[in-house]
Coordinates of C-alpha atoms in Angstrom, one line a residue:
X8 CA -108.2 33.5 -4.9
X9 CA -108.9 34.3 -8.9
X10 CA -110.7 36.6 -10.7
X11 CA -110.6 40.3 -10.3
X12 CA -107.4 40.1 -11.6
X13 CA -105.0 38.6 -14.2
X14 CA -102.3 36.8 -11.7
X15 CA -104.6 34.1 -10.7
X16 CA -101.5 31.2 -11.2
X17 CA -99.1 33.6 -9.2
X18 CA -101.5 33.7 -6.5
X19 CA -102.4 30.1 -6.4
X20 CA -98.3 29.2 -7.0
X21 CA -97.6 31.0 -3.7
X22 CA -100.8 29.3 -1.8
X23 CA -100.7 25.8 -2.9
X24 CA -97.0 25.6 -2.3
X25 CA -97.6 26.4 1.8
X26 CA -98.7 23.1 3.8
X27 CA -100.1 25.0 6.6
X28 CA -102.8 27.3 4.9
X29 CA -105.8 25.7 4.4
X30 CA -108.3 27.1 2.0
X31 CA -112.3 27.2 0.6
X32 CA -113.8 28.4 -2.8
X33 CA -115.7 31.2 -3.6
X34 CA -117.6 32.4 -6.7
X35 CA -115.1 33.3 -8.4
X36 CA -113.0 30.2 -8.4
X37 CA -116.6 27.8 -8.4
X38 CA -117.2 29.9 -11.7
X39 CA -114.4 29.4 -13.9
X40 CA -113.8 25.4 -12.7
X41 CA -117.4 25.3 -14.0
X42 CA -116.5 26.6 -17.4
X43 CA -113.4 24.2 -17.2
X44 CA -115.4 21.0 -16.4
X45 CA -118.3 22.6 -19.1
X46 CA -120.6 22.7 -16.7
X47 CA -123.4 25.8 -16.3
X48 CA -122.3 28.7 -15.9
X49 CA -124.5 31.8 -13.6
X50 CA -126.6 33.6 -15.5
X51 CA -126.3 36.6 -13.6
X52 CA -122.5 37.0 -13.8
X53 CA -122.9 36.9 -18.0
X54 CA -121.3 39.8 -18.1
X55 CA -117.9 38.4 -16.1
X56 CA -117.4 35.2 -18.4
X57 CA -115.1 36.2 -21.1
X58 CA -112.9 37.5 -17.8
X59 CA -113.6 34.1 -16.5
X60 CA -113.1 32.5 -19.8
X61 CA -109.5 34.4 -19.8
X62 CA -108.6 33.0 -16.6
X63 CA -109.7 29.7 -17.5
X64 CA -107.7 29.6 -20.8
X65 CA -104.4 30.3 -18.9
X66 CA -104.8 28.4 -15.4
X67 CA -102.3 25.8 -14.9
X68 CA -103.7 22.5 -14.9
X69 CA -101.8 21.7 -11.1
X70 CA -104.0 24.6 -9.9
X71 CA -107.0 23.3 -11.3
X72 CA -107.0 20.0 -9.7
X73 CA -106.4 21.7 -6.6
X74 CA -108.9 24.0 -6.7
X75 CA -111.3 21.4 -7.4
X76 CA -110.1 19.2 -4.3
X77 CA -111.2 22.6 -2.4
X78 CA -114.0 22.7 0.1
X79 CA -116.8 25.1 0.3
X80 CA -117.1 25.6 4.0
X81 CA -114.2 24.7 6.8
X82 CA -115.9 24.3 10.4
X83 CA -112.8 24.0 12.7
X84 CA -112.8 23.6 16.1
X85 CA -110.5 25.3 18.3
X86 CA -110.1 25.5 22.1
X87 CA -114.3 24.3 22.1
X88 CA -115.2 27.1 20.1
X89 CA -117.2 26.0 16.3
X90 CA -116.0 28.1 13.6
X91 CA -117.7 28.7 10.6
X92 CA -115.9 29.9 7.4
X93 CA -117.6 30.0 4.5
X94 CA -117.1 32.5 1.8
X95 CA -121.0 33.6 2.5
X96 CA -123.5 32.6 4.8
X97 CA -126.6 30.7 3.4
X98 CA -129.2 28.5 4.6
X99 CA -127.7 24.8 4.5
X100 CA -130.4 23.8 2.1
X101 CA -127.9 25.9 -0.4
X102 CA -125.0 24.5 1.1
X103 CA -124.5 22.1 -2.0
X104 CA -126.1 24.0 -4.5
X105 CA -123.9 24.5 -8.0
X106 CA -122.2 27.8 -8.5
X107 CA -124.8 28.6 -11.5
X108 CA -127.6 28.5 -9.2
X109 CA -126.1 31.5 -7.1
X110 CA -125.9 30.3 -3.2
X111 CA -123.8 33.4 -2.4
X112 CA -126.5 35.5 -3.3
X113 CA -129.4 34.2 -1.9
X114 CA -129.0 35.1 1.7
X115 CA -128.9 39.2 1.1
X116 CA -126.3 41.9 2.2
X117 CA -124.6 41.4 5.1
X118 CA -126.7 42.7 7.9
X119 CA -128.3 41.1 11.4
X120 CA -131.6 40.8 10.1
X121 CA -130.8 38.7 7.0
X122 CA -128.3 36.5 8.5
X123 CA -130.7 35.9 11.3
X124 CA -132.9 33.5 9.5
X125 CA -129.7 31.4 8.2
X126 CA -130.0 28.0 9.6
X127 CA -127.8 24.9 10.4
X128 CA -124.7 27.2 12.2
X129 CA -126.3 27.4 16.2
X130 CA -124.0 25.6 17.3
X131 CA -121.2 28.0 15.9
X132 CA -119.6 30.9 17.8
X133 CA -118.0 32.7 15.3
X134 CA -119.2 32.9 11.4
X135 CA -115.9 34.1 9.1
X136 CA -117.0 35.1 5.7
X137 CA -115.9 37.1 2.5
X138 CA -118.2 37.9 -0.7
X139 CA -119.0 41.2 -0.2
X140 CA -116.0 44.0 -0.4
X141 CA -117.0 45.7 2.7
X142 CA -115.9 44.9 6.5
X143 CA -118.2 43.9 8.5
X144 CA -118.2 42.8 12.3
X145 CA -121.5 42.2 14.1
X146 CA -123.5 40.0 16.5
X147 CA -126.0 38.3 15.7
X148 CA -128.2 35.3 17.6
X149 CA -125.0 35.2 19.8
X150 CA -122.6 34.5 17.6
X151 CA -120.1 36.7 15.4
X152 CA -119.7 37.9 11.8
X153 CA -117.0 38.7 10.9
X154 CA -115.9 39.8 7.3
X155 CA -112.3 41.4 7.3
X156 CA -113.2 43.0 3.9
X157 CA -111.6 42.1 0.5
X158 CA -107.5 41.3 0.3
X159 CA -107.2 43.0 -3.3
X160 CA -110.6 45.1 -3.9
X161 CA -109.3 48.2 -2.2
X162 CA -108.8 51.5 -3.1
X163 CA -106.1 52.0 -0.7
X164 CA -102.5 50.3 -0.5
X165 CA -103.5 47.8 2.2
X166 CA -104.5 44.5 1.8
X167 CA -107.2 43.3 4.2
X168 CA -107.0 40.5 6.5
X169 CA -108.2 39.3 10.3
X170 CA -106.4 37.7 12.9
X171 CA -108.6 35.7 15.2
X172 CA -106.5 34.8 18.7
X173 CA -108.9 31.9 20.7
X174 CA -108.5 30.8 23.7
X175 CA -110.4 28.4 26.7
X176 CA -111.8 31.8 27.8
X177 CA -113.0 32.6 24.5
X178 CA -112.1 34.7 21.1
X179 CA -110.9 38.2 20.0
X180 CA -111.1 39.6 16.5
X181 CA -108.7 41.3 14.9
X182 CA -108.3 43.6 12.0
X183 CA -105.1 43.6 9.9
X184 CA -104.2 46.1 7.4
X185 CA -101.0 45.5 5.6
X186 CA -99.1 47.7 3.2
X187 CA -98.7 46.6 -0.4
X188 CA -97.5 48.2 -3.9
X189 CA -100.7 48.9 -5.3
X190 CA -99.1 51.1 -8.0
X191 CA -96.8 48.6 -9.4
X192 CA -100.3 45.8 -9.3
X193 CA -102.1 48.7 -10.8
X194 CA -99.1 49.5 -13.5
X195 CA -98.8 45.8 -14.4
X196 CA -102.8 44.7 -14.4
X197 CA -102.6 48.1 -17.4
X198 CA -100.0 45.6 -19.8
X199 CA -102.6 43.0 -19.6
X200 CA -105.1 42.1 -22.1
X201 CA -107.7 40.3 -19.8
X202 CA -111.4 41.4 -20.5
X203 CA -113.1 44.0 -18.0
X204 CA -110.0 45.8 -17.5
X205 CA -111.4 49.4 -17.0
X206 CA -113.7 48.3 -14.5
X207 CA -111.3 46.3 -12.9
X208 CA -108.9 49.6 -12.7
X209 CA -111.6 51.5 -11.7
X210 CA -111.6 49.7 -8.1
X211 CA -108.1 50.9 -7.6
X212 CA -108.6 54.7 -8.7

């Protein structure tokens, strides 16, 4: 919901203002509350922190406190069916592990042989998850991943998204791809002075 961009307190004004959207943190937003709260930071995303540090220096302090109210992981259930969202699938020994220690990272890329070992989700049919950019949609130990691929980090004027429509009989995934003005984003992220702004632009080129 922030980082890779400069509009963080637009997106989370929009968000935060709906009572029927429900919501978990990722890296991104686990990072820069742990610069808020002076807490470690990851020492493999170094190279991100004064783009954290940016974001952190101009979130309002509403968003803050709900961002920190956030959960990690959201395990509805729906018509009998376990869901599992998550915003990466890890081994539930990482489950509570702090953002500087990396638990998004420590499963591998998304494939069936490194999300076969995960443990602590048998009991789930369906496994939603973001973190890497790509889409992904697989089975694996009978249940399904599914990754609809990033909202923003596209190279194309779409944003990304899944509908998943359950019922008694079971669950069908869904792919959405919805038009956006990704020139305008692109022509107002350029007026901006937040850090990594090349590499940010380069995504969208």
């Amino acid at each position: 919901m922030i980082g890779i961009g400069p509009f963080s307190n637009e997106v989370l004004d929009v968000l935060f203002e709906r009572n029927n959207v429900k919501m978990i943190t990722g890296n991104h937003d686990e990072s820069v509350l742990a610069l808020l709260n002076n807490e470690p930071y990851p020492e493999s995303r170094i190279n991100v922190k004064p783009h954290h540090e940016w974001i952190a220096a101009r979130l309002k302090k509403e968003h803050i406190s709900n961002l920190e109210n956030l959960p990690r992981i959201l395990n509805p259930t729906i018509h009998e069916h376990n869901l599992h969202l998550i915003h990466y699938p890890m081994k539930q020994s990482f489950n509570e592990d702090h953002i500087s220690e990396d638990p998004f990272d420590l499963t591998g890329m998304p494939s069936q042989k490194n999300f076969s070992v995960i443990d602590g989700i048998s009991i789930f049919s369906l496994v939603c998850f973001g973190h890497d950019h790509s889409t992904h949609h697989f089975i694996c130990n009978n249940k399904t991943f599914f990754n609809p691929g990033s909202l923003g980090c596209f190279n194309e004027p779409f944003a990304r998204y899944g509908i998943i429509d359950i019922n008694k009989n079971g669950f069908n995934v869904m792919p959405q791809y919805v038009p956006y003005e990704l020139n305008f984003y692109v022509s107002e992220l350029s007026k901006t002075s937040i850090p990594r702004k090349e590499i940010i632009l380069n995504i969208y080129r």
